[in-house]
Coordinates of C-alpha atoms and ligand atoms in Angstrom, one line a residue:
M1 CA -80.9 122.3 143.4
I2 CA -80.8 118.8 145.0
D3 CA -77.9 116.7 144.1
D4 CA -79.2 114.0 141.7
N5 CA -77.3 111.3 143.6
K6 CA -79.1 112.2 146.8
L7 CA -82.5 112.8 145.3
M8 CA -83.4 109.1 145.0
D9 CA -82.4 108.4 148.6
K10 CA -84.5 111.3 149.8
I11 CA -87.5 110.1 147.8
I12 CA -87.1 106.5 149.0
S13 CA -86.9 107.7 152.6
L14 CA -89.9 110.1 152.3
S15 CA -91.9 107.4 150.6
K16 CA -91.4 105.0 153.4
Q17 CA -91.9 107.5 156.3
R18 CA -95.0 109.1 154.8
G19 CA -96.7 105.9 153.6
F20 CA -96.2 106.0 149.9
I21 CA -94.1 102.9 149.3
F22 CA -92.9 100.1 151.5
Q23 CA -90.6 97.3 150.9
S24 CA -92.7 94.1 150.4
S25 CA -92.8 91.7 153.3
E26 CA -90.5 94.0 155.3
I27 CA -90.9 92.2 158.6
Y28 CA -89.5 89.1 157.0
G29 CA -86.5 90.9 155.6
G30 CA -88.2 92.1 152.5
L31 CA -88.6 90.5 149.1
K32 CA -86.1 91.8 146.6
S33 CA -87.6 94.2 144.0
A34 CA -91.1 93.9 145.3
Y35 CA -92.9 96.9 146.7
D36 CA -96.2 97.7 148.4
Y37 CA -98.0 100.9 147.8
G38 CA -99.0 102.3 151.2
P39 CA -102.0 104.4 152.3
L40 CA -100.8 107.4 150.3
G41 CA -99.1 105.4 147.5
V42 CA -102.3 103.6 146.6
E43 CA -104.2 106.9 146.3
L44 CA -101.5 108.4 144.1
K45 CA -101.3 105.3 141.9
R46 CA -105.1 105.2 141.5
N47 CA -105.3 108.9 140.7
I48 CA -102.6 108.5 138.0
M49 CA -104.4 105.4 136.5
N50 CA -107.9 107.1 136.8
E51 CA -106.6 110.1 134.9
W52 CA -105.1 107.9 132.2
W53 CA -108.5 106.0 131.9
R54 CA -110.3 109.3 131.8
S55 CA -108.2 110.7 129.0
M56 CA -107.9 107.4 127.0
V57 CA -111.3 105.9 127.4
H58 CA -114.0 108.2 128.9
E59 CA -113.0 111.2 126.8
R60 CA -112.9 109.3 123.6
E61 CA -115.7 107.8 121.6
N62 CA -113.4 105.6 119.6
V63 CA -111.7 103.8 122.6
T64 CA -113.3 101.1 124.6
G65 CA -112.0 99.5 127.8
L66 CA -111.1 95.9 128.8
D67 CA -110.2 94.2 132.0
A68 CA -108.8 90.8 131.1
S69 CA -107.6 88.0 133.3
I70 CA -104.0 87.9 134.3
I71 CA -103.7 84.2 133.5
M72 CA -104.6 83.6 129.9
H73 CA -104.6 80.5 127.6
P74 CA -101.0 79.3 127.2
K75 CA -101.4 79.4 123.5
V76 CA -101.7 83.2 123.7
W77 CA -98.0 83.3 124.7
E78 CA -97.1 80.7 122.1
A79 CA -98.6 82.9 119.4
S80 CA -97.0 86.1 120.8
G81 CA -93.6 84.5 120.9
H82 CA -93.3 85.0 124.7
L83 CA -93.3 81.3 125.4
A84 CA -90.3 80.3 123.3
G85 CA -87.3 79.4 125.4
F86 CA -88.7 78.0 128.6
A87 CA -86.9 74.8 128.3
D88 CA -84.7 75.8 125.4
P89 CA -81.9 78.3 125.0
L90 CA -83.0 81.6 123.6
V91 CA -81.0 83.8 121.4
D92 CA -81.6 87.4 120.1
C93 CA -80.4 88.6 116.7
L94 CA -78.5 91.7 117.4
I95 CA -79.6 93.3 114.1
S96 CA -83.3 92.4 113.7
K97 CA -84.0 91.7 117.4
E98 CA -85.6 88.5 116.3
R99 CA -85.7 86.1 119.3
F100 CA -85.6 82.4 118.6
R101 CA -84.7 79.0 119.9
A102 CA -81.0 78.1 119.4
D103 CA -81.8 74.4 119.1
K104 CA -84.1 75.0 116.1
A105 CA -81.8 77.4 114.2
P106 CA -80.4 76.6 110.8
I107 CA -76.7 75.5 110.8
P108 CA -74.7 76.5 107.7
N109 CA -71.7 74.3 106.6
V110 CA -68.1 75.4 106.6
G111 CA -67.6 77.1 103.2
D112 CA -71.2 78.2 102.9
D113 CA -72.0 81.8 102.0
I114 CA -74.2 83.5 104.7
N115 CA -76.8 85.6 102.9
I116 CA -78.9 87.9 105.2
T117 CA -82.3 87.9 103.6
C118 CA -84.5 90.9 104.5
A119 CA -88.2 91.5 104.1
D120 CA -87.6 94.1 101.4
K121 CA -85.0 96.5 100.0
G122 CA -85.7 99.2 102.6
Q123 CA -85.1 96.8 105.4
A124 CA -81.9 95.5 103.7
K125 CA -80.6 99.1 103.6
D126 CA -81.4 99.6 107.3
Y127 CA -79.8 96.4 108.3
Q128 CA -76.8 97.1 106.1
K129 CA -76.3 100.4 107.9
A130 CA -76.9 98.8 111.3
I131 CA -74.2 96.1 110.6
E132 CA -71.8 98.7 109.4
K133 CA -72.4 100.9 112.5
R134 CA -72.0 98.0 114.9
F135 CA -69.4 95.7 113.2
N136 CA -67.6 98.2 110.9
I137 CA -68.1 96.1 107.7
E138 CA -70.1 97.1 104.7
L139 CA -72.0 94.1 103.2
T140 CA -73.0 94.2 99.6
R141 CA -76.7 94.7 98.9
N142 CA -78.4 92.8 96.1
G143 CA -82.0 93.9 96.4
K144 CA -83.2 92.5 99.7
I145 CA -80.2 90.3 100.3
L146 CA -77.0 91.2 102.0
T147 CA -73.9 89.3 101.0
G148 CA -70.2 89.1 101.8
L149 CA -70.2 86.7 104.7
K150 CA -68.9 83.1 104.6
V151 CA -68.5 80.4 107.2
I152 CA -64.7 79.7 107.4
E153 CA -64.7 77.5 110.5
K154 CA -67.4 75.9 112.6
N155 CA -67.7 78.9 114.8
K156 CA -66.1 81.6 112.6
V157 CA -67.6 83.8 110.0
G158 CA -65.4 85.8 107.6
F159 CA -66.2 89.0 105.8
F160 CA -65.0 89.1 102.2
K161 CA -64.8 92.3 100.2
E162 CA -66.1 91.8 96.6
D163 CA -63.8 89.6 94.4
T164 CA -61.3 88.9 97.2
Q165 CA -60.1 85.5 98.5
N166 CA -59.0 86.4 102.0
P167 CA -61.3 87.6 104.8
A168 CA -61.0 91.3 105.7
E169 CA -62.6 90.6 109.1
M170 CA -63.4 87.6 111.1
F171 CA -66.2 87.1 113.7
D172 CA -67.1 84.4 116.2
F173 CA -70.6 83.1 115.8
P174 CA -72.4 80.2 117.6
G175 CA -72.5 78.0 114.5
Y176 CA -76.1 78.7 113.6
V177 CA -77.9 81.7 112.1
S178 CA -81.2 83.4 112.8
P179 CA -84.1 81.5 111.2
T180 CA -85.9 84.4 109.5
F181 CA -83.0 86.6 108.3
G182 CA -80.1 84.2 108.4
S183 CA -78.1 86.6 110.5
P184 CA -74.9 85.3 112.3
F185 CA -74.8 88.4 114.5
L186 CA -76.3 86.9 117.7
S187 CA -76.5 87.4 121.4
E188 CA -75.3 84.8 123.9
E189 CA -77.7 81.9 124.5
K190 CA -80.0 82.5 127.5
Q191 CA -81.8 79.7 129.4
F192 CA -84.3 82.2 130.4
N193 CA -87.8 83.4 130.1
L194 CA -89.2 86.6 131.5
M195 CA -92.6 85.0 132.3
F196 CA -93.5 83.6 135.7
R197 CA -94.8 80.1 135.4
S198 CA -97.4 78.4 137.5
Q199 CA -99.6 75.3 137.4
I200 CA -103.4 75.1 136.9
G201 CA -105.7 72.2 137.8
A202 CA -106.3 69.9 140.7
V203 CA -103.5 67.4 140.0
D204 CA -100.1 68.4 141.2
A205 CA -97.5 67.8 138.5
L206 CA -95.0 66.8 141.3
G207 CA -96.4 63.3 141.5
D208 CA -96.1 62.8 137.8
I209 CA -92.5 64.2 137.8
A210 CA -91.6 61.8 140.7
N211 CA -92.9 58.8 138.7
F212 CA -91.2 59.9 135.6
V213 CA -87.8 60.3 137.3
N214 CA -88.3 57.0 139.1
D215 CA -89.1 55.2 135.9
N216 CA -86.3 56.8 133.8
K217 CA -83.2 56.8 136.0
H218 CA -81.1 55.7 133.0
L219 CA -81.8 59.0 131.1
G220 CA -79.1 61.7 130.7
K221 CA -79.5 65.2 132.1
D222 CA -80.8 66.8 128.9
E223 CA -83.3 64.0 128.2
M224 CA -84.5 64.0 131.9
K225 CA -85.0 67.8 131.7
Q226 CA -87.0 67.5 128.5
G227 CA -89.2 64.8 129.9
I228 CA -89.9 66.8 133.1
E229 CA -90.5 69.9 130.9
K230 CA -93.1 68.1 128.9
I231 CA -95.0 67.1 132.1
V232 CA -94.9 70.6 133.5
K233 CA -96.0 72.1 130.2
D234 CA -99.2 70.2 130.1
S235 CA -100.7 72.1 133.0
A236 CA -98.5 75.2 132.9
V237 CA -100.0 78.7 132.9
Y238 CA -98.2 82.1 133.0
L239 CA -98.6 85.4 134.7
R240 CA -99.0 88.0 131.9
P241 CA -95.8 89.9 131.1
E242 CA -97.8 92.7 129.5
T243 CA -101.5 93.7 129.4
A244 CA -101.4 94.1 125.6
Q245 CA -102.0 90.6 124.3
A246 CA -105.6 90.5 125.7
M247 CA -106.6 93.4 123.4
F248 CA -105.5 91.4 120.3
V249 CA -107.2 88.2 121.6
Q250 CA -110.5 90.1 122.4
F251 CA -110.3 92.2 119.2
L252 CA -113.4 90.7 117.6
N253 CA -115.5 90.6 120.8
C254 CA -114.8 94.3 121.6
Q255 CA -115.2 95.5 118.0
Q256 CA -118.4 93.6 117.5
T257 CA -120.2 94.2 120.8
M258 CA -119.4 98.0 120.7
S259 CA -119.8 98.2 116.8
M260 CA -116.4 99.9 116.7
K261 CA -115.3 101.4 113.4
I262 CA -111.7 101.7 112.4
P263 CA -109.8 103.6 113.7
F264 CA -110.6 102.5 117.2
G265 CA -108.7 101.4 120.4
I266 CA -109.0 98.9 123.2
A267 CA -107.4 100.1 126.5
Q268 CA -106.5 98.2 129.6
M269 CA -104.6 98.8 132.8
G270 CA -103.4 96.5 135.4
K271 CA -100.7 94.3 136.8
S272 CA -98.0 92.7 134.7
F273 CA -95.2 90.4 135.8
R274 CA -91.7 90.0 134.5
N275 CA -88.9 87.9 136.0
E276 CA -86.5 90.8 135.3
I277 CA -82.8 89.8 135.3
T278 CA -81.9 93.3 136.5
T279 CA -84.2 95.1 138.8
E280 CA -83.1 98.7 139.3
H281 CA -83.7 102.2 140.5
Y282 CA -86.3 101.5 143.2
I283 CA -89.7 100.9 141.5
F284 CA -88.4 101.9 138.0
R285 CA -87.9 98.2 137.0
S286 CA -89.5 95.7 139.3
C287 CA -90.8 92.1 138.8
E288 CA -94.5 93.1 139.5
F289 CA -95.7 96.4 138.2
E290 CA -98.7 98.1 136.6
Q291 CA -99.2 99.1 133.0
M292 CA -101.6 101.3 131.1
E293 CA -101.7 100.1 127.5
M294 CA -103.9 100.8 124.5
E295 CA -104.0 99.0 121.1
F296 CA -105.2 101.4 118.4
F297 CA -106.4 99.6 115.3
V298 CA -105.9 101.5 112.1
E299 CA -106.2 101.1 108.3
P300 CA -102.9 99.8 106.7
G301 CA -101.0 102.8 105.3
T302 CA -102.3 105.2 107.9
Q303 CA -100.0 104.0 110.7
K304 CA -97.4 106.8 110.5
K305 CA -100.0 109.5 111.0
W306 CA -101.5 107.7 114.0
L307 CA -98.1 106.9 115.5
E308 CA -97.3 110.6 115.5
Y309 CA -100.7 111.5 116.8
W310 CA -100.4 109.1 119.8
R311 CA -96.8 110.1 120.4
D312 CA -97.8 113.8 120.7
K313 CA -101.0 113.1 122.8
R314 CA -99.1 110.9 125.3
L315 CA -96.3 113.3 125.7
E316 CA -98.7 116.1 126.3
W317 CA -100.6 114.0 128.9
W318 CA -97.4 113.3 130.9
K319 CA -96.4 117.0 130.8
S320 CA -99.9 118.2 131.9
F321 CA -99.3 116.9 135.5
S322 CA -95.7 118.0 135.8
N323 CA -93.9 121.0 137.3
Y324 CA -91.2 120.6 134.7
P325 CA -92.8 119.8 131.3
D326 CA -89.4 120.1 129.6
H327 CA -88.2 117.1 131.5
F328 CA -90.3 114.9 129.1
I329 CA -89.1 114.2 125.6
Y330 CA -89.6 111.6 122.9
R331 CA -87.0 109.7 121.1
A332 CA -87.4 107.8 117.8
H333 CA -86.0 104.3 117.8
E334 CA -83.0 103.8 115.5
K335 CA -83.7 101.2 112.8
D336 CA -81.4 98.8 114.5
E337 CA -83.4 99.1 117.8
L338 CA -86.7 98.1 116.3
A339 CA -88.3 94.8 116.9
H340 CA -88.6 92.9 113.6
Y341 CA -92.4 93.3 113.6
A342 CA -92.4 97.1 114.2
D343 CA -92.0 99.6 111.4
A344 CA -91.4 102.5 113.8
C345 CA -91.3 103.3 117.5
Y346 CA -90.9 106.2 119.9
D347 CA -89.9 106.1 123.5
I348 CA -91.3 108.9 125.7
E349 CA -88.4 109.5 128.1
Y350 CA -88.1 111.3 131.4
K351 CA -85.1 113.0 132.9
Y352 CA -84.6 110.7 135.9
P353 CA -81.8 111.5 138.4
W354 CA -79.6 108.9 136.4
G355 CA -80.4 110.5 133.0
Y356 CA -83.0 110.2 130.3
D357 CA -84.7 106.8 130.3
E358 CA -88.0 105.2 129.2
L359 CA -91.4 106.0 130.6
E360 CA -93.7 104.9 127.8
G361 CA -93.2 103.2 124.4
V362 CA -95.4 104.2 121.5
A363 CA -94.9 101.5 118.8
S364 CA -96.2 100.9 115.3
R365 CA -96.6 97.1 115.5
T366 CA -97.9 96.6 111.9
D367 CA -100.4 93.7 111.6
Y368 CA -98.1 91.3 113.2
D369 CA -100.0 90.5 116.4
L370 CA -103.4 90.0 114.9
K371 CA -102.0 87.8 112.1
K372 CA -100.1 85.7 114.6
H373 CA -103.2 85.1 116.8
A374 CA -105.3 84.4 113.7
E375 CA -102.7 81.9 112.6
H376 CA -102.5 80.1 115.9
S377 CA -106.2 80.2 116.9
G378 CA -107.9 79.9 113.5
A379 CA -110.1 82.9 114.3
K380 CA -110.6 85.5 111.5
L381 CA -109.1 88.5 113.1
S382 CA -109.8 91.0 110.3
Y383 CA -112.0 93.9 109.7
F384 CA -114.5 94.6 106.8
D385 CA -115.0 98.1 105.6
Q386 CA -118.0 98.3 103.4
Q387 CA -117.3 101.9 102.4
K388 CA -113.8 101.3 101.1
E389 CA -112.6 100.0 97.8
D390 CA -110.4 96.9 98.0
P391 CA -107.1 98.2 96.6
E392 CA -106.4 94.8 95.0
T393 CA -109.7 94.1 93.2
G394 CA -110.9 97.7 92.9
K395 CA -114.4 96.5 94.1
M396 CA -116.3 98.2 97.0
G397 CA -115.8 96.5 100.4
W398 CA -112.3 95.8 101.8
R399 CA -111.4 93.1 104.2
Y400 CA -108.0 93.6 105.9
T401 CA -106.0 92.9 109.0
P402 CA -105.7 96.2 110.9
Y403 CA -102.4 97.8 111.7
V404 CA -101.8 98.6 115.3
I405 CA -100.4 101.6 117.2
E406 CA -99.6 100.8 120.8
P407 CA -99.0 103.5 123.5
A408 CA -97.7 101.3 126.4
A409 CA -97.0 103.1 129.7
G410 CA -95.9 102.0 133.1
A411 CA -98.2 103.2 135.8
T412 CA -95.8 102.5 138.7
R413 CA -92.9 103.9 136.7
G414 CA -95.2 107.0 136.1
L415 CA -95.7 107.2 139.9
L416 CA -91.9 107.3 140.4
V417 CA -91.7 110.1 137.8
Y418 CA -94.3 112.2 139.5
L419 CA -92.6 111.7 142.9
I420 CA -89.3 112.9 141.4
D421 CA -91.0 115.8 139.7
A422 CA -92.9 116.8 142.9
Y423 CA -90.0 116.7 145.4
H424 CA -88.9 120.2 146.4
E425 CA -86.8 121.6 149.3
E426 CA -87.1 125.2 150.3
S427 CA -85.3 127.2 152.9
V428 CA -87.9 128.9 155.2
K429 CA -87.8 130.6 158.6
D430 CA -89.3 128.7 161.6
A431 CA -91.3 130.4 164.4
K432 CA -88.1 131.5 166.1
G433 CA -86.7 133.1 162.9
N434 CA -84.2 130.3 162.3
D435 CA -83.6 128.9 158.8
T436 CA -85.1 125.5 158.2
T437 CA -85.7 123.3 155.2
R438 CA -89.3 122.8 154.1
V439 CA -89.9 119.6 152.1
V440 CA -92.9 119.9 149.9
M441 CA -94.3 117.5 147.4
K442 CA -95.7 119.6 144.6
L443 CA -97.9 116.9 143.2
H444 CA -100.5 118.0 140.7
P445 CA -103.8 118.6 142.8
R446 CA -105.6 116.0 140.7
L447 CA -102.9 113.4 141.6
A448 CA -102.4 114.4 145.2
P449 CA -103.6 111.7 147.7
F450 CA -105.4 114.1 149.9
K451 CA -106.9 117.2 148.3
V452 CA -107.5 119.0 151.6
A453 CA -106.7 118.6 155.3
V454 CA -109.0 120.1 157.9
L455 CA -107.2 121.0 161.1
P456 CA -108.8 122.1 164.4
L457 CA -106.3 124.5 166.0
I458 CA -107.0 122.9 169.4
K459 CA -108.7 119.6 170.4
K460 CA -111.5 121.3 172.4
D461 CA -114.1 124.1 172.6
G462 CA -116.1 122.5 169.8
L463 CA -113.4 123.0 167.1
P464 CA -113.0 119.2 166.4
E465 CA -116.8 119.0 165.8
I466 CA -116.7 121.9 163.3
A467 CA -113.7 120.3 161.5
R468 CA -115.3 116.9 161.3
N469 CA -118.5 118.4 159.9
L470 CA -116.5 120.2 157.2
V471 CA -114.6 116.9 156.3
D472 CA -118.0 115.3 155.9
Q473 CA -119.1 118.0 153.5
F474 CA -115.9 117.5 151.4
M475 CA -116.4 113.7 151.4
K476 CA -120.0 114.2 150.2
A477 CA -118.7 116.4 147.4
G478 CA -116.4 113.6 146.3
I479 CA -113.2 115.4 147.5
N480 CA -110.8 113.3 149.5
A481 CA -110.3 115.3 152.7
R482 CA -108.4 114.4 155.9
Y483 CA -109.2 115.3 159.5
D484 CA -105.9 115.9 161.4
E485 CA -105.6 117.0 165.0
Q486 CA -102.2 115.5 166.0
H487 CA -99.3 117.8 167.0
A488 CA -98.9 121.6 166.8
I489 CA -100.3 123.4 163.8
G490 CA -96.9 124.1 162.2
K491 CA -96.0 120.5 162.3
R492 CA -99.3 119.5 160.7
Y493 CA -98.7 122.0 157.9
R494 CA -95.3 120.4 157.3
R495 CA -96.7 116.9 157.3
H496 CA -99.2 117.8 154.7
D497 CA -96.6 119.6 152.6
E498 CA -94.6 116.4 152.6
V499 CA -97.5 114.4 151.3
G500 CA -98.6 117.0 148.7
T501 CA -101.9 118.0 150.2
P502 CA -102.7 121.2 148.1
Y503 CA -104.9 122.9 150.8
C504 CA -105.1 123.0 154.6
L505 CA -108.1 124.5 156.3
T506 CA -107.7 125.6 159.9
I507 CA -110.5 126.0 162.3
D508 CA -109.6 128.4 165.2
G509 CA -111.3 130.1 168.1
E510 CA -112.7 132.8 165.8
T511 CA -114.4 130.4 163.5
K512 CA -117.3 130.1 166.0
E513 CA -117.8 133.9 165.8
D514 CA -117.1 134.8 162.2
N515 CA -118.0 131.4 160.6
C516 CA -114.6 131.6 158.7
V517 CA -111.6 129.3 158.3
T518 CA -108.1 129.9 157.2
I519 CA -107.1 128.3 153.9
R520 CA -103.4 127.7 153.3
D521 CA -101.9 127.1 149.9
R522 CA -99.3 124.3 149.9
D523 CA -97.0 125.9 147.2
T524 CA -97.1 129.6 148.2
M525 CA -97.9 129.1 151.9
H526 CA -100.3 132.0 151.4
Q527 CA -103.1 132.1 154.0
E528 CA -106.5 133.8 153.8
R529 CA -109.8 133.8 155.6
I530 CA -112.8 132.3 153.8
S531 CA -116.4 131.6 154.8
I532 CA -116.8 128.1 156.0
D533 CA -120.0 127.9 153.9
D534 CA -118.0 128.6 150.7
A535 CA -115.1 126.3 151.6
V536 CA -116.1 123.3 149.5
N537 CA -116.8 125.4 146.4
I538 CA -113.6 127.4 146.8
V539 CA -111.5 124.3 147.1
M540 CA -113.3 122.5 144.3
T541 CA -112.8 125.5 142.0
R542 CA -109.1 125.8 142.8
L543 CA -108.5 122.1 142.3
N544 CA -110.1 122.2 138.9
Q545 CA -108.1 125.3 137.8
Ligands
ATP1 P1 -87.7 98.6 129.4 O1 -86.9 98.9 128.1 O2 -87.6 99.8 130.4 O3 -87.4 97.3 130.0 P2 -89.8 97.7 127.8 O4 -89.4 98.4 126.5 O5 -89.5 96.3 128.0 O6 -89.2 98.6 129.0 P3 -92.6 97.6 127.3 O7 -92.7 96.2 127.2 O8 -92.7 98.5 126.1 O9 -91.3 98.0 128.1 O10 -93.6 98.1 128.4 C1 -94.3 99.4 128.4 C2 -94.0 100.1 129.7 O11 -94.2 99.3 130.8 C3 -92.5 100.6 129.8 O12 -92.3 101.8 129.1 C4 -92.4 100.9 131.3 O13 -93.0 102.1 131.7 C5 -93.3 99.8 131.9 N1 -92.4 98.6 132.3 C6 -91.9 97.6 131.6 N2 -91.2 96.8 132.3 C7 -91.3 97.2 133.6 C8 -90.8 96.8 134.8 N3 -90.1 95.7 134.9 N4 -91.1 97.5 136.0 C9 -91.8 98.6 135.9 N5 -92.3 99.1 134.7 C10 -92.1 98.4 133.6

């Protein structure tokens, strides 16, 4: 067993030495939390993403693909809620996870009751429990309203048990409550937005800013900032922080051009960017990363069934490429973890060296996103089912806003998972009989960067020509093969063990006589002679097993 603390160091070191992952801009001292996928990393990442695409799009009639632009209309981010808080302080409600602008929040007066108003009775029950768990007070529930809190000073809230005059508990609060629920349980204010901002257009905003500053020297700091923000905002664009929003925005185009019938999905994979406050665990959380996301549109009321379906399918998929399938689990979100628009969510988690942590989220996002985009854009983002009865009118034909299940996975985080899963050390004897450590990356053959290495035992006597010819045959059959003649044969085997090449084929002196090569299996190190004419078929069959 490798010590968990050392495992990450070993993987980072191997990744660099063998060309999986390099620090970005290394020769300039590196850019914090940015990584480049090297000659082998790019192959591994593409193989993971291609497998995802195959299982999510090609193997399903009811899922279609999309490749949207990274820079989208700024209104997309306004509708999705991502844009709030660029110039303004942002606050999160600790109970509902609602995020809002502090400067627009309702301010209760001293002496006012604070009633937390939920969407329905069920949510009130959940929030009541969440508040009890977190703050150790039991609010009274009247239908969908939670009572018992009162403002006792500008920045203090008291909890009063029923029919009592003195507060049983007191809490600091920022003087305002969350706009939707009226909750005083809030995070610190953050002058922060996860999105990277840039400018679009020929005119540089700097000139306008300079003029504005010059003409308004009398303004105070806040007014000056607001004025500059307004100028910047006019031409601002954002790098997408997730691939998902494009699937909502292109819902109608995809549905109509492909005549998709509900339930159906739109899948996309590609780069996302987040100005993460904490970047950690190598490529686990970085500012630029790749995602593989699908929005699956379903009939309202069927979302629970589909959420469970996708949770199971996605978990199965991750396990299918792993040496340790039991290192993958799913975890249901507690009610107090859920975003306010989600009615349920699962995280697929992996046993990283630092413990179980997220790999993919599978969320039931209700009809929130389509409704928000419909509201902001004016487009009718709904679906008409001729075969269904409208539950309200009882007449045939039902127009509704679909509910959405979203399996959202990190491709680069998945790559880290499979590097951890693959890393093995074994004690073996070297040629002189001494104990040595063999490092072998037991990557699933479909994910391995090279599928086969062809190695001439020596660099003469026509062996390189035979080897090169065999590599050509593999390439023509669509199998990524590598010709390798550098160093002694034992060293070459080790090198290919370390990059996870499932098979090595060695051409030796006898090949010219018996037309056979030695095939060596990466995991068992077993060697056997096979006919060179059968080599491509044999490797292909074993890879597909
Ligand atoms: P986390 O809680 O780890 O920050 P999240 O819940 O914000 O993730 P989502 O917005 O649901 O993540 O994104 C879906 C997936 O994208 C995550 O499960 C993760 O695999 C990946 N992901 C998200 N943020 C990053 C990041 N900064 N770096 C690498 N992968 C990421």
